[in-house]
C-alpha positions as CSV (number, residue, x, y, z in Angstrom):
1,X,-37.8,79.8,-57.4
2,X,-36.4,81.2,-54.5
3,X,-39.9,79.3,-52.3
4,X,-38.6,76.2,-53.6
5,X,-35.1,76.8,-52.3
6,X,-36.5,77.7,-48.8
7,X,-38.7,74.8,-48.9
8,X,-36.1,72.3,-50.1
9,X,-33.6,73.8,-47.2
10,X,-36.3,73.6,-44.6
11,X,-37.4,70.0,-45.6
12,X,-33.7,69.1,-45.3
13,X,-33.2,70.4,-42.2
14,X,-36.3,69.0,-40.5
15,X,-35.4,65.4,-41.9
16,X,-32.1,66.1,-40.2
17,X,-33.5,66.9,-36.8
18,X,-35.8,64.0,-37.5
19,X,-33.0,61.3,-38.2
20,X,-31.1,63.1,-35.0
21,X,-34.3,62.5,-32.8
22,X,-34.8,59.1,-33.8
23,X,-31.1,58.5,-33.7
24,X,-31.3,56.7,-29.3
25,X,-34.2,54.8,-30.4
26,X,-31.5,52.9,-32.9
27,X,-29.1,53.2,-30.5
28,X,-31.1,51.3,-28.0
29,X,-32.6,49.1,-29.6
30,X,-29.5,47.7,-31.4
31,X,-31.7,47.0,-35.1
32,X,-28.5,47.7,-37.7
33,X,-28.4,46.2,-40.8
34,X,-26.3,43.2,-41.3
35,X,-23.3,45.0,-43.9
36,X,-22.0,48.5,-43.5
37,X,-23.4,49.4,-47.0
38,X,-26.7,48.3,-45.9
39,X,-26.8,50.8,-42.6
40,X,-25.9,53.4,-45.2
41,X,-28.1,52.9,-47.6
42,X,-30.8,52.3,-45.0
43,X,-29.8,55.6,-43.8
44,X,-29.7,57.8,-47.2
45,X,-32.6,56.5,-48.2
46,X,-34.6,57.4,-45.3
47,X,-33.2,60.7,-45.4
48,X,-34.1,61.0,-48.9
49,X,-37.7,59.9,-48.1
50,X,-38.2,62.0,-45.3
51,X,-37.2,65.3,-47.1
52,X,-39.3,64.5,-49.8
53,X,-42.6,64.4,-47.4
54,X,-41.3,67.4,-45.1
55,X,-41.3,69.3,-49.1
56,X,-45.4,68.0,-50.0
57,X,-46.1,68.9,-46.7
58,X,-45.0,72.3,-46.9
59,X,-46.5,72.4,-50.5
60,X,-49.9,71.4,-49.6
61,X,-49.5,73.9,-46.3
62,X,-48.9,76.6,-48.6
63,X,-51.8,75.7,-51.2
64,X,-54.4,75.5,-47.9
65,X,-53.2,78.7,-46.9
66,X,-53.8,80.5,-50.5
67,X,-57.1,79.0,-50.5
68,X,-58.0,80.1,-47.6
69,X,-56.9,83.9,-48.3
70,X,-58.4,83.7,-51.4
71,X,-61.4,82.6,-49.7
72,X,-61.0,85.8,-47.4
73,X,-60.7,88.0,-49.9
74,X,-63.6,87.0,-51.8
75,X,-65.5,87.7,-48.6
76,X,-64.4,90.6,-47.6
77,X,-66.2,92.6,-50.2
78,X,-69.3,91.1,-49.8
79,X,-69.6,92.4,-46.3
80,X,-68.6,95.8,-46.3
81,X,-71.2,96.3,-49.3
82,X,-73.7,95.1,-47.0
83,X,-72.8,97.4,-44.3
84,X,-72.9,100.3,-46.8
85,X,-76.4,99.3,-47.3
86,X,-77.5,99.2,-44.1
């Protein structure tokens, strides 16, 4: 549980530097929706969105790296028996 939490913390913060670094390309560009309501909306749902892929990416990180221990582990035995044998 406590994974999930760091995960869910870190995905919120890196859509929040994301939204901050993509904040002078708006800026400059001058594209706002036509109501208030709109640029909000616009806004929270891109937020949403983006913390959402920051959490499957961390998710999917964390399954390639099990695999790949996993596939360390497994191995690991099978060369030091060989060097026992030698």
């Amino acid at each position: 549980m406590a994974q999930r939490i760091i995960d869910l913390v870190l995905s919120a913060l890196a859509a929040l530097v994301s939204v901050l670094l993509s904040w002078p390309y708006w800026r400059d560009f001058s594209y706002w929706p036509e109501s208030p309501a709109m640029w909000w909306l616009y806004f929270i749902l891109g937020y949403c969105l983006a913390v959402y892929v920051f959490y499957a990416f961390l998710g999917s990180l964390r399954t390639l790296f099990l695999h790949d221990s996993l596939g360390r582990q497994e191995a690991a035995p099978d060369t030091s028996s060989r060097e026992k044998q030698s």
